[in-house]
Short mmCIF file of C-alpha atoms (C1' of nucleotides) in Angstrom, two decimals:
data_model
loop_
_atom_site.label_atom_id
_atom_site.label_comp_id
_atom_site.label_asym_id
_atom_site.label_seq_id
_atom_site.Cartn_x
_atom_site.Cartn_y
_atom_site.Cartn_z
CA UNK A 1 -73.08 -1.86 -3.52
CA UNK A 2 -76.40 -1.16 -2.34
CA UNK A 3 -78.14 -1.80 1.02
CA UNK A 4 -79.94 -4.64 -0.07
CA UNK A 5 -77.17 -6.92 -0.74
CA UNK A 6 -74.94 -6.54 2.19
CA UNK A 7 -73.71 -9.97 2.97
CA UNK A 8 -73.21 -11.65 6.24
CA UNK A 9 -69.89 -11.62 8.19
CA UNK A 10 -67.78 -14.20 9.50
CA UNK A 11 -68.07 -14.40 13.40
CA UNK A 12 -64.67 -12.93 13.70
CA UNK A 13 -65.05 -10.19 11.21
CA UNK A 14 -68.20 -9.09 13.15
CA UNK A 15 -66.40 -9.05 16.35
CA UNK A 16 -63.79 -6.76 14.86
CA UNK A 17 -66.53 -4.84 13.39
CA UNK A 18 -68.25 -4.33 16.60
CA UNK A 19 -64.97 -3.34 18.45
CA UNK A 20 -64.29 -0.77 15.54
CA UNK A 21 -67.71 0.76 15.83
CA UNK A 22 -67.49 1.17 19.41
CA UNK A 23 -63.89 2.90 19.23
CA UNK A 24 -64.72 5.17 16.02
CA UNK A 25 -67.82 6.30 17.60
CA UNK A 26 -66.28 6.98 21.06
CA UNK A 27 -62.94 8.34 20.00
CA UNK A 28 -63.76 9.55 16.43
CA UNK A 29 -62.30 7.72 13.33
CA UNK A 30 -59.20 9.89 12.76
CA UNK A 31 -58.31 9.79 16.64
CA UNK A 32 -58.89 5.96 16.88
CA UNK A 33 -55.59 4.05 15.78
CA UNK A 34 -55.29 0.76 14.47
CA UNK A 35 -53.16 -0.02 17.25
CA UNK A 36 -55.91 1.11 19.71
CA UNK A 37 -58.40 -1.11 17.91
CA UNK A 38 -55.88 -4.04 18.19
CA UNK A 39 -55.37 -3.52 21.75
CA UNK A 40 -59.10 -3.46 22.64
CA UNK A 41 -59.30 -6.76 20.64
CA UNK A 42 -56.08 -8.31 22.40
CA UNK A 43 -54.47 -8.89 19.31
CA UNK A 44 -51.42 -7.36 17.58
CA UNK A 45 -52.13 -4.53 14.88
CA UNK A 46 -51.07 -6.45 11.95
CA UNK A 47 -53.51 -9.16 12.81
CA UNK A 48 -56.34 -6.73 11.74
CA UNK A 49 -55.21 -7.00 8.24
CA UNK A 50 -56.07 -10.71 8.17
CA UNK A 51 -59.58 -9.56 8.08
CA UNK A 52 -59.86 -6.30 6.39
CA UNK A 53 -57.47 -4.61 3.92
CA UNK A 54 -57.42 -1.07 5.30
CA UNK A 55 -59.04 1.18 7.86
CA UNK A 56 -61.19 2.84 5.33
CA UNK A 57 -62.54 -0.45 4.25
CA UNK A 58 -63.57 -1.13 8.02
CA UNK A 59 -65.26 2.24 8.25
CA UNK A 60 -67.19 1.47 5.16
CA UNK A 61 -68.36 -1.67 6.43
CA UNK A 62 -69.47 -0.18 9.65
CA UNK A 63 -71.14 3.04 7.94
CA UNK A 64 -72.98 1.11 5.36
CA UNK A 65 -74.61 -1.18 8.02
CA UNK A 66 -75.37 1.50 10.15
CA UNK A 67 -77.05 3.04 7.18
CA UNK A 68 -78.87 -0.19 6.57
CA UNK A 69 -80.23 -0.32 10.01
CA UNK A 70 -81.76 3.00 10.15
CA UNK A 71 -83.22 2.43 6.56
CA UNK A 72 -84.84 -0.86 7.73
CA UNK A 73 -86.14 0.36 11.05
CA UNK A 74 -87.46 3.80 10.06
CA UNK A 75 -88.32 3.91 6.21
CA UNK A 76 -91.17 0.94 6.07
CA UNK A 77 -93.17 3.52 8.47
CA UNK A 78 -93.54 5.94 5.55
CA UNK A 79 -95.77 3.93 3.79
CA UNK A 80 -98.12 2.36 6.52
CA UNK A 81 -101.73 3.19 6.39
CA UNK A 82 -102.05 5.91 8.65
CA UNK A 83 -102.47 9.77 8.45
CA UNK A 84 -99.30 11.85 7.17
CA UNK A 85 -99.38 13.32 10.78
CA UNK A 86 -99.18 9.78 12.46
CA UNK A 87 -96.72 8.51 9.93
CA UNK A 88 -94.21 11.35 10.33
CA UNK A 89 -94.74 11.15 14.01
CA UNK A 90 -93.72 7.38 13.89
CA UNK A 91 -91.06 7.85 11.84
CA UNK A 92 -89.58 10.72 14.00
CA UNK A 93 -89.95 8.21 17.08
CA UNK A 94 -88.45 5.57 15.50
CA UNK A 95 -85.44 7.83 14.47
CA UNK A 96 -85.24 8.80 17.92
CA UNK A 97 -85.43 5.12 18.85
CA UNK A 98 -82.45 4.11 16.78
CA UNK A 99 -80.37 7.06 18.08
CA UNK A 100 -80.93 6.24 21.76
CA UNK A 101 -80.77 2.55 21.50
CA UNK A 102 -77.75 2.48 19.07
CA UNK A 103 -75.86 5.38 19.98
CA UNK A 104 -72.57 3.93 18.31
CA UNK A 105 -74.44 3.60 15.00
CA UNK A 106 -75.69 7.21 15.39
CA UNK A 107 -72.28 8.65 15.77
CA UNK A 108 -71.07 6.82 12.74
CA UNK A 109 -74.52 7.69 10.67
CA UNK A 110 -74.11 11.30 11.51
CA UNK A 111 -70.35 12.10 11.98
CA UNK A 112 -67.89 9.80 11.12
CA UNK A 113 -68.97 8.92 7.61
CA UNK A 114 -67.54 12.21 6.49
CA UNK A 115 -64.17 10.52 6.87
CA UNK A 116 -64.71 7.68 4.10
CA UNK A 117 -62.54 8.17 1.17
CA UNK A 118 -63.94 8.51 -2.22
CA UNK A 119 -65.74 7.04 -3.90
CA UNK A 120 -67.38 5.62 -0.88
CA UNK A 121 -68.02 8.85 0.90
CA UNK A 122 -70.37 9.62 -2.15
CA UNK A 123 -71.99 6.16 -2.31
CA UNK A 124 -72.68 6.72 1.51
CA UNK A 125 -74.10 10.28 0.85
CA UNK A 126 -76.53 8.52 -1.91
CA UNK A 127 -77.79 6.15 0.97
CA UNK A 128 -78.24 9.21 3.17
CA UNK A 129 -80.13 11.14 0.57
CA UNK A 130 -82.51 8.17 0.29
CA UNK A 131 -83.16 8.35 3.88
CA UNK A 132 -83.78 12.03 4.15
CA UNK A 133 -85.95 12.02 0.93
CA UNK A 134 -88.36 9.59 2.82
CA UNK A 135 -89.01 12.37 5.33
CA UNK A 136 -89.20 15.11 2.72
CA UNK A 137 -91.89 12.94 0.80
CA UNK A 138 -94.09 12.67 3.85
CA UNK A 139 -93.72 16.33 4.51
CA UNK A 140 -94.74 17.27 0.91
CA UNK A 141 -97.70 14.98 1.24
CA UNK A 142 -98.78 16.84 4.56
CA UNK A 143 -98.23 20.23 2.56
CA UNK A 144 -100.67 18.87 -0.20
CA UNK A 145 -103.16 17.85 2.32
CA UNK A 146 -102.99 21.29 3.77
CA UNK A 147 -102.12 19.97 7.23
CA UNK A 148 -98.65 21.29 7.35
CA UNK A 149 -97.91 24.86 6.78
CA UNK A 150 -96.38 26.12 3.42
CA UNK A 151 -92.89 25.48 4.14
CA UNK A 152 -89.79 24.10 2.55
CA UNK A 153 -89.83 20.52 2.97
CA UNK A 154 -86.24 19.98 2.51
CA UNK A 155 -85.27 22.66 5.23
CA UNK A 156 -88.12 21.30 7.29
CA UNK A 157 -86.70 17.76 7.29
CA UNK A 158 -83.28 19.15 8.36
CA UNK A 159 -84.76 20.87 11.00
CA UNK A 160 -86.65 17.95 12.35
CA UNK A 161 -83.81 15.49 12.18
CA UNK A 162 -81.04 17.85 13.36
CA UNK A 163 -83.26 18.67 16.61
CA UNK A 164 -83.41 14.92 17.16
CA UNK A 165 -79.77 14.20 16.09
CA UNK A 166 -78.22 16.19 18.75
CA UNK A 167 -79.86 13.72 21.26
CA UNK A 168 -76.94 11.63 20.91
CA UNK A 169 -74.51 13.98 21.92
CA UNK A 170 -76.03 14.75 25.27
CA UNK A 171 -78.42 11.68 26.23
CA UNK A 172 -77.28 9.32 28.71
CA UNK A 173 -79.49 6.37 29.91
CA UNK A 174 -79.07 7.28 33.54
CA UNK A 175 -80.18 10.77 32.97
CA UNK A 176 -83.34 12.47 34.05
CA UNK A 177 -85.55 11.96 31.10
CA UNK A 178 -87.01 8.81 30.03
CA UNK A 179 -87.15 7.77 26.23
CA UNK A 180 -90.94 8.20 26.55
CA UNK A 181 -90.52 11.55 27.86
CA UNK A 182 -88.08 12.72 25.33
CA UNK A 183 -90.50 11.33 22.68
CA UNK A 184 -93.57 13.08 23.89
CA UNK A 185 -91.76 16.40 24.02
CA UNK A 186 -90.32 16.35 20.60
CA UNK A 187 -93.70 15.31 19.10
CA UNK A 188 -94.95 18.28 20.73
CA UNK A 189 -92.61 20.80 19.80
CA UNK A 190 -91.76 19.46 16.33
CA UNK A 191 -94.86 18.19 14.96
CA UNK A 192 -96.67 20.94 16.81
CA UNK A 193 -94.84 23.63 15.35
CA UNK A 194 -95.49 22.12 11.89
CA UNK A 195 -99.44 22.30 11.64
CA UNK A 196 -101.27 25.08 10.55
CA UNK A 197 -104.26 26.70 12.15
CA UNK A 198 -103.04 28.14 15.55
CA UNK B 1 -59.28 33.05 31.81
CA UNK B 2 -62.86 34.59 31.35
CA UNK B 3 -64.31 35.81 28.39
CA UNK B 4 -64.14 39.41 29.75
CA UNK B 5 -60.35 39.61 29.84
CA UNK B 6 -59.38 38.58 26.45
CA UNK B 7 -56.45 40.44 25.12
CA UNK B 8 -55.81 41.92 21.69
CA UNK B 9 -53.35 39.99 19.64
CA UNK B 10 -50.35 41.40 17.61
CA UNK B 11 -51.48 41.79 13.90
CA UNK B 12 -49.59 38.92 12.60
CA UNK B 13 -50.75 36.82 15.75
CA UNK B 14 -54.32 37.66 14.56
CA UNK B 15 -53.49 36.84 10.90
CA UNK B 16 -52.16 33.36 11.91
CA UNK B 17 -55.11 32.72 13.96
CA UNK B 18 -57.34 33.60 11.08
CA UNK B 19 -55.70 31.10 8.93
CA UNK B 20 -55.99 28.52 11.52
CA UNK B 21 -59.47 29.00 12.38
CA UNK B 22 -60.42 28.58 8.78
CA UNK B 23 -58.16 25.70 8.40
CA UNK B 24 -59.56 23.81 11.67
CA UNK B 25 -62.99 24.67 10.62
CA UNK B 26 -62.87 23.05 7.14
CA UNK B 27 -60.52 19.87 7.66
CA UNK B 28 -61.07 19.53 11.31
CA UNK B 29 -58.43 20.23 14.09
CA UNK B 30 -57.14 16.59 14.10
CA UNK B 31 -56.76 16.46 10.38
CA UNK B 32 -55.21 19.78 9.76
CA UNK B 33 -51.78 19.83 10.37
CA UNK B 34 -49.33 22.43 11.38
CA UNK B 35 -47.53 21.72 7.98
CA UNK B 36 -50.81 22.60 6.20
CA UNK B 37 -51.19 25.95 8.41
CA UNK B 38 -47.69 26.83 7.46
CA UNK B 39 -48.21 26.25 3.70
CA UNK B 40 -51.40 28.03 3.94
CA UNK B 41 -49.33 31.16 5.38
CA UNK B 42 -46.44 30.72 2.99
CA UNK B 43 -44.04 30.20 5.86
CA UNK B 44 -42.21 27.09 7.44
CA UNK B 45 -43.84 24.98 9.92
CA UNK B 46 -41.18 25.63 12.83
CA UNK B 47 -42.08 29.44 12.27
CA UNK B 48 -45.58 28.86 13.81
CA UNK B 49 -43.72 28.41 17.10
CA UNK B 50 -42.43 31.83 17.13
CA UNK B 51 -46.06 33.14 17.62
CA UNK B 52 -47.75 29.98 19.64
CA UNK B 53 -46.28 27.35 21.80
CA UNK B 54 -48.48 24.81 20.53
CA UNK B 55 -51.34 23.55 18.53
CA UNK B 56 -53.55 23.39 21.41
CA UNK B 57 -52.73 26.82 22.38
CA UNK B 58 -53.87 28.05 18.92
CA UNK B 59 -57.01 26.03 19.37
CA UNK B 60 -57.66 27.59 22.75
CA UNK B 61 -57.15 31.21 21.60
CA UNK B 62 -59.62 30.35 18.51
CA UNK B 63 -62.29 28.48 20.81
CA UNK B 64 -62.22 31.11 23.49
CA UNK B 65 -62.69 33.82 20.85
CA UNK B 66 -65.38 32.37 19.10
CA UNK B 67 -67.29 31.66 22.55
CA UNK B 68 -66.84 35.41 22.91
CA UNK B 69 -68.28 36.36 19.73
CA UNK B 70 -71.59 34.14 20.49
CA UNK B 71 -71.81 35.48 24.07
CA UNK B 72 -71.45 39.29 22.93
CA UNK B 73 -73.76 39.01 20.28
CA UNK B 74 -76.60 36.68 21.51
CA UNK B 75 -76.52 37.23 25.26
CA UNK B 76 -77.33 40.70 25.74
CA UNK B 77 -80.57 40.05 24.05
CA UNK B 78 -81.90 38.00 27.03
CA UNK B 79 -82.27 41.01 29.12
CA UNK B 80 -83.67 43.67 26.74
CA UNK B 81 -87.02 45.09 27.31
CA UNK B 82 -89.45 42.94 25.50
CA UNK B 83 -91.62 40.02 25.96
CA UNK B 84 -90.40 36.68 26.52
CA UNK B 85 -91.47 35.41 23.29
CA UNK B 86 -89.89 38.21 21.47
CA UNK B 87 -86.71 37.75 23.62
CA UNK B 88 -86.45 34.35 22.79
CA UNK B 89 -87.05 34.64 19.26
CA UNK B 90 -84.44 37.35 18.94
CA UNK B 91 -81.67 35.23 20.74
CA UNK B 92 -82.65 32.57 18.34
CA UNK B 93 -82.29 34.81 15.24
CA UNK B 94 -78.98 36.05 16.71
CA UNK B 95 -77.63 32.55 17.19
CA UNK B 96 -78.77 31.65 13.54
CA UNK B 97 -77.23 35.25 12.26
CA UNK B 98 -73.97 34.16 13.96
CA UNK B 99 -73.83 30.76 12.41
CA UNK B 100 -74.57 31.64 8.95
CA UNK B 101 -72.46 35.03 9.02
CA UNK B 102 -69.47 33.34 10.80
CA UNK B 103 -69.38 29.69 9.56
CA UNK B 104 -65.75 29.09 10.72
CA UNK B 105 -66.43 30.34 14.28
CA UNK B 106 -69.55 27.97 14.36
CA UNK B 107 -67.53 24.68 13.64
CA UNK B 108 -65.18 25.59 16.28
CA UNK B 109 -67.85 26.53 18.79
CA UNK B 110 -69.89 23.40 18.00
CA UNK B 111 -67.48 20.61 17.04
CA UNK B 112 -63.62 21.33 17.30
CA UNK B 113 -63.53 22.51 20.96
CA UNK B 114 -63.83 18.91 22.08
CA UNK B 115 -60.33 18.30 20.80
CA UNK B 116 -58.91 20.74 23.37
CA UNK B 117 -56.68 19.11 26.07
CA UNK B 118 -57.65 19.35 29.84
CA UNK B 119 -58.00 21.76 31.78
CA UNK B 120 -59.01 23.88 28.61
CA UNK B 121 -61.65 21.74 27.70
CA UNK B 122 -63.41 21.83 30.82
CA UNK B 123 -62.93 25.71 31.05
CA UNK B 124 -64.31 25.90 27.51
CA UNK B 125 -67.30 23.68 28.70
CA UNK B 126 -68.12 26.18 31.44
CA UNK B 127 -68.37 29.19 28.77
CA UNK B 128 -70.70 27.10 26.91
CA UNK B 129 -72.77 26.12 29.82
CA UNK B 130 -73.23 30.11 30.56
CA UNK B 131 -74.30 30.54 27.09
CA UNK B 132 -76.76 27.68 27.34
CA UNK B 133 -78.03 28.83 30.44
CA UNK B 134 -79.16 32.13 29.39
CA UNK B 135 -81.53 30.30 26.88
CA UNK B 136 -82.84 28.09 29.64
CA UNK B 137 -83.60 31.25 31.84
CA UNK B 138 -85.75 32.61 29.15
CA UNK B 139 -87.46 29.55 28.51
CA UNK B 140 -88.38 29.00 32.24
CA UNK B 141 -89.59 32.69 32.29
CA UNK B 142 -92.10 31.94 29.67
CA UNK B 143 -93.16 28.71 31.31
CA UNK B 144 -93.55 30.59 34.80
CA UNK B 145 -95.59 33.32 32.56
CA UNK B 146 -97.69 30.19 31.11
CA UNK B 147 -97.03 31.18 27.77
CA UNK B 148 -94.82 27.95 26.99
CA UNK B 149 -95.93 24.65 27.49
CA UNK B 150 -94.83 22.76 30.67
CA UNK B 151 -91.66 21.40 29.36
CA UNK B 152 -88.12 20.58 30.45
CA UNK B 153 -86.30 23.82 29.80
CA UNK B 154 -82.90 22.29 29.40
CA UNK B 155 -84.28 19.82 26.83
CA UNK B 156 -86.29 22.51 24.96
CA UNK B 157 -82.91 24.52 24.84
CA UNK B 158 -80.99 21.56 23.35
CA UNK B 159 -83.91 21.16 20.99
CA UNK B 160 -83.84 24.92 19.91
CA UNK B 161 -80.26 25.19 19.53
CA UNK B 162 -79.86 21.75 17.73
CA UNK B 163 -82.26 22.31 14.92
CA UNK B 164 -80.39 25.74 14.29
CA UNK B 165 -76.75 24.68 14.94
CA UNK B 166 -77.09 21.91 12.01
CA UNK B 167 -77.57 24.90 9.58
CA UNK B 168 -73.88 25.41 9.46
CA UNK B 169 -73.43 21.93 7.82
CA UNK B 170 -75.60 22.29 4.88
CA UNK B 171 -76.17 25.98 4.58
CA UNK B 172 -74.36 27.90 1.47
CA UNK B 173 -74.65 31.34 0.75
CA UNK B 174 -75.41 30.38 -2.99
CA UNK B 175 -78.25 28.05 -1.92
CA UNK B 176 -81.96 28.70 -2.65
CA UNK B 177 -83.07 29.98 0.93
CA UNK B 178 -82.24 33.50 1.91
CA UNK B 179 -81.30 34.15 5.58
CA UNK B 180 -84.50 35.71 6.37
CA UNK B 181 -86.36 32.81 4.78
CA UNK B 182 -84.66 30.58 7.21
CA UNK B 183 -85.24 33.10 10.03
CA UNK B 184 -88.76 32.95 9.62
CA UNK B 185 -89.27 29.46 9.17
CA UNK B 186 -87.44 28.46 12.09
CA UNK B 187 -89.40 31.11 14.27
CA UNK B 188 -92.59 29.71 13.07
CA UNK B 189 -91.56 26.12 13.48
CA UNK B 190 -89.89 26.29 17.05
CA UNK B 191 -91.42 29.32 18.89
CA UNK B 192 -94.70 27.84 17.26
CA UNK B 193 -94.42 24.59 18.85
CA UNK B 194 -93.34 25.94 22.08
CA UNK B 195 -96.32 27.83 22.76
CA UNK B 196 -99.58 26.48 24.72
CA UNK B 197 -103.08 26.94 23.39
CA UNK B 198 -103.54 25.14 20.28
"C1'" DT C 1 -55.03 -37.69 4.60
"C1'" DA C 2 -53.87 -33.66 1.84
"C1'" DA C 3 -55.35 -29.09 1.02
"C1'" DA C 4 -57.38 -24.89 1.85
"C1'" DT C 5 -58.62 -21.42 4.96
"C1'" DT C 6 -58.76 -18.86 9.35
"C1'" DG C 7 -56.28 -16.44 12.71
"C1'" DC C 8 -52.47 -14.33 14.69
"C1'" DC C 9 -47.66 -13.45 15.18
"C1'" DT C 10 -42.81 -10.67 14.62
"C1'" DA C 11 -40.26 -7.16 12.50
"C1'" DA C 12 -40.15 -3.62 9.94
"C1'" DC C 13 -40.93 0.26 6.28
"C1'" DG C 14 -42.02 4.89 4.70
"C1'" DA C 15 -44.85 8.69 5.73
"C1'" DT C 16 -46.30 12.20 8.70
"C1'" DC C 17 -47.03 14.15 13.03
"C1'" DG C 18 -45.95 18.12 16.73
"C1'" DT C 19 -42.20 20.16 18.21
"C1'" DT C 20 -37.34 21.81 19.56
"C1'" DA C 21 -32.65 23.82 18.94
"C1'" DG C 22 -30.19 27.20 17.16
"C1'" DC C 23 -29.83 30.71 14.14
"C1'" DT C 24 -30.32 35.56 11.36
"C1'" DA C 25 -32.39 39.78 9.85
"C1'" DT C 26 -35.36 43.58 10.57
"C1'" DA C 27 -37.57 47.13 12.82
"C1'" DA C 28 -39.04 50.20 16.69
"C1'" DG C 29 -38.02 51.95 21.55
"C1'" DA C 30 -34.72 53.62 25.29
"C1'" DT D 1 -26.63 53.82 19.65
"C1'" DC D 2 -27.58 49.76 22.14
"C1'" DT D 3 -31.44 46.57 23.23
"C1'" DT D 4 -35.63 44.29 22.63
"C1'" DA D 5 -39.16 42.24 19.97
"C1'" DT D 6 -40.93 40.45 15.94
"C1'" DA D 7 -40.69 37.16 12.17
"C1'" DG D 8 -38.70 34.13 9.90
"C1'" DC D 9 -35.34 30.08 8.68
"C1'" DT D 10 -32.56 25.10 8.44
"C1'" DA D 11 -32.25 20.70 10.51
"C1'" DA D 12 -33.68 17.30 12.81
"C1'" DC D 13 -35.55 14.58 16.96
"C1'" DG D 14 -38.69 11.14 18.75
"C1'" DA D 15 -43.48 9.62 18.40
"C1'" DT D 16 -47.11 7.67 16.05
"C1'" DC D 17 -49.43 6.39 11.99
"C1'" DG D 18 -51.30 2.98 8.24
"C1'" DT D 19 -49.53 -0.78 6.37
"C1'" DT D 20 -46.63 -4.85 4.26
"C1'" DA D 21 -43.78 -9.15 4.13
"C1'" DG D 22 -43.41 -13.41 5.50
"C1'" DG D 23 -44.12 -17.23 8.63
"C1'" DC D 24 -46.47 -20.42 12.22
"C1'" DA D 25 -50.31 -23.14 14.24
"C1'" DA D 26 -54.94 -24.65 14.47
"C1'" DT D 27 -59.36 -25.80 12.18
"C1'" DT D 28 -61.95 -27.00 8.28
"C1'" DT D 29 -63.02 -28.93 3.91
"C1'" DA D 30 -62.24 -32.10 0.01
#
DNA sequence: TAAATTGCCTAACGATCGTTAGCTATAAGA
DNA sequence: TCTTATAGCTAACGATCGTTAGGCAATTTA
């Protein structure tokens, strides 16, 4: 199963998946029971099994679709015609956008996927690797051009994404900072810190 | 219960707490059962209740002690006699040290505390606030002195700590980067990005 | 119109969970 | 020597978990 050939779901299947996504991201996969999910959908727990054969299968369907969203929204930016700095900046902003606009997906993409059972967990890991590698590649480009300091690209990728990922743990839309402000600050601190020549 | 008056434990109580800390941090509090813990200690599950009245009580004892470790190791650095940049740098390095040297404590301090039941959860939150505020204060000092850019101090604290906190999810002692290398890179990227005048 | 699919139901199984009741043995302190 | 604290045990309770078996009604497809 690759991201490319993820099929379309029955409307009802989609509804159930949406409810599960919301529940898993708010309570955590382990703490959220099938009975909780059934209650949210106003059906009986056993009815869920008419649509999905197991809880793990549901988590998988959710996780792989979250991965797809991140991939499709962020990765094309790596190959646009623009400078390295500009492309990395765009990628980080897009990544931030995804996190803020789609907080449920973020929680799954960053935290809950670890509860997948094998071999799905490994399969998901491969998709994460692809995503992270795209950032590493751009950072390495910047190093080769002498624009970024001589730095471990993988380490840098972790640092950048980690700083941004945490946002979904504290950001609330009604809070004091607007999305645009957050974008600008990240761009200054993170990209700023990367550049040589200070 | 404040951090100051945390008492000393019976040797056996300490052993059990250590095993629980290890288990909770590796499997997660929810997934780690009292039966798992008993097995790790080679005793029967019911015997645990001779020492602690509940699982939540154990998590609390672990969490508040982890908080204490972070507080005592990092916070005094905020008031040393040194420049703002130097003090923030030392605090971040100390924070990183704690995470790498004490990965179990990190997992509890960052992730597992959220499973505490009220009112302990709120009480723990207060301790986290104190810890975070110390970083905010130093950043504000730097702003007042014109050394750091005009930035939301709370946001910056989150960014800095988030980037570092993630380390405990990927760092392995046998990996390629040494602690010193990690320290230097963080210092360059994070502190570097904060400073004005580029 | 007959057949197949979709969606949900009741009832329950077996497993696992945190926890309790009540007991015994050992060691240290009064 | 008596008391108290420490440290463990067996057995089991009630709750909750993911899941299954088997059936019923409505809708869609052939």
